[in-house]
Amino acid sequence: MHSSLTCLLFVQVNNKEYERLGILGRGGSSKVYSVLCPTKRTVMALKRVALERCDQETITNYMNEVALLNRLRGHDRIIQLMECQVLRSGSGRPKTLQMVSLIENLF
């Protein structure tokens, strides 16, 4: 079990633990962090979107973004989506969208 301090430094996506390195940016309902993938020792981007206050149309738009990134996987000028997870509230409503992307080849 992680202590509360450790939980601030690590985040899990699909049962894979990533080390949070810093914040890259933020928007209205999302934050993007740089994270370290422990198995690949590669820096990646983790986008966390708070869906709790989003309307259904906005949630659908985020899910369409995920679908589009999946379809464009393998293109060298497109962010490569590696992991995606939707965390749900007790009622089953989407609460948080987490997307991990490989960013090393974009710069």
C-alpha positions as MATLAB code, in Angstrom:
seq = 'MHSSLTCLLFVQVNNKEYERLGILGRGGSSKVYSVLCPTKRTVMALKRVALERCDQETITNYMNEVALLNRLRGHDRIIQLMECQVLRSGSGRPKTLQMVSLIENLF';
ca = [
       0.000    0.000    0.000;
       1.363    3.401   -0.987;
       1.597    6.229    1.523;
      -0.232    9.451    0.610;
       3.083   11.072   -0.435;
       3.927    8.147   -2.717;
       0.465    8.369   -4.313;
       1.282   11.953   -5.330;
       4.423   10.752   -7.106;
       2.964    7.732   -8.905;
      -0.178    7.167  -10.953;
      -1.656    3.885  -12.184;
      -3.170    3.386  -15.624;
      -4.477   -0.109  -16.414;
      -2.552   -1.471  -13.400;
       0.744   -0.058  -14.714;
       2.471    2.387  -12.416;
       4.043    5.542  -13.857;
       6.279    7.944  -11.941;
       5.059   11.517  -12.157;
       7.949   13.849  -13.102;
       6.236   17.209  -13.547;
       3.409   19.061  -15.175;
       3.599   19.897  -18.891;
       0.371   21.888  -19.171;
      -3.242   22.292  -18.183;
      -6.541   23.168  -19.767;
     -10.124   23.665  -18.672;
     -10.765   20.104  -17.533;
      -7.385   18.429  -18.026;
      -3.772   18.365  -16.916;
      -0.841   16.853  -18.796;
       2.072   15.413  -16.832;
       5.441   14.065  -17.867;
       5.747   10.545  -16.484;
       8.378    7.847  -16.517;
       7.396    4.390  -17.711;
       9.253    2.035  -15.348;
       9.410   -0.925  -17.736;
      10.683    1.015  -20.764;
      12.509    3.780  -18.822;
      10.949    6.210  -21.296;
       9.440    9.615  -20.593;
       5.816    9.787  -21.700;
       2.902   12.196  -21.390;
      -0.068   11.429  -19.154;
      -3.230   13.394  -19.897;
      -5.786   13.290  -17.074;
      -9.217   14.652  -17.911;
     -11.746   15.339  -15.162;
     -15.047   14.189  -16.652;
     -17.166   14.684  -13.515;
     -18.510   18.100  -14.538;
     -18.507   17.482  -18.299;
     -21.705   17.120  -20.252;
     -22.312   14.043  -22.413;
     -21.267   15.800  -25.634;
     -17.873   16.729  -24.147;
     -17.332   13.186  -22.872;
     -18.184   11.872  -26.346;
     -15.652   14.269  -27.881;
     -12.902   12.979  -25.570;
     -13.788    9.374  -26.420;
     -13.676   10.287  -30.139;
     -10.165   11.680  -29.563;
      -9.127    8.305  -28.128;
     -10.679    6.462  -31.085;
      -8.928    8.764  -33.569;
      -5.531    8.310  -31.882;
      -6.048    4.536  -32.003;
      -6.819    4.694  -35.747;
      -3.757    6.855  -36.426;
      -1.406    4.644  -34.424;
       1.886    4.088  -36.220;
       2.021    7.421  -38.061;
       5.325    9.113  -37.234;
       3.906   12.649  -36.856;
       1.031   11.673  -34.556;
       1.208   11.241  -30.784;
       1.259    7.504  -30.093;
      -1.412    6.500  -27.588;
       0.032    3.708  -25.445;
      -2.569    3.318  -22.674;
      -6.048    4.597  -22.022;
      -8.345    4.098  -19.053;
     -11.686    5.547  -17.988;
     -12.214    5.597  -14.223;
     -15.868    5.533  -13.219;
     -17.778    6.742  -10.187;
     -19.842    4.403   -8.024;
     -22.860    5.112  -10.242;
     -20.922    4.063  -13.348;
     -20.643    7.585  -14.787;
     -17.224    8.413  -16.296;
     -15.135   10.267  -13.693;
     -11.595   10.510  -15.104;
     -10.007    9.745  -18.476;
      -6.312    8.860  -18.384;
      -4.287    8.679  -21.598;
      -0.582    7.794  -21.772;
       1.224    8.816  -24.948;
       4.704    8.341  -26.298;
       6.114   11.784  -27.054;
       9.828   11.213  -27.650;
       9.702   11.257  -31.483;
       7.769   14.514  -31.819;
      10.592   16.932  -31.012;
];
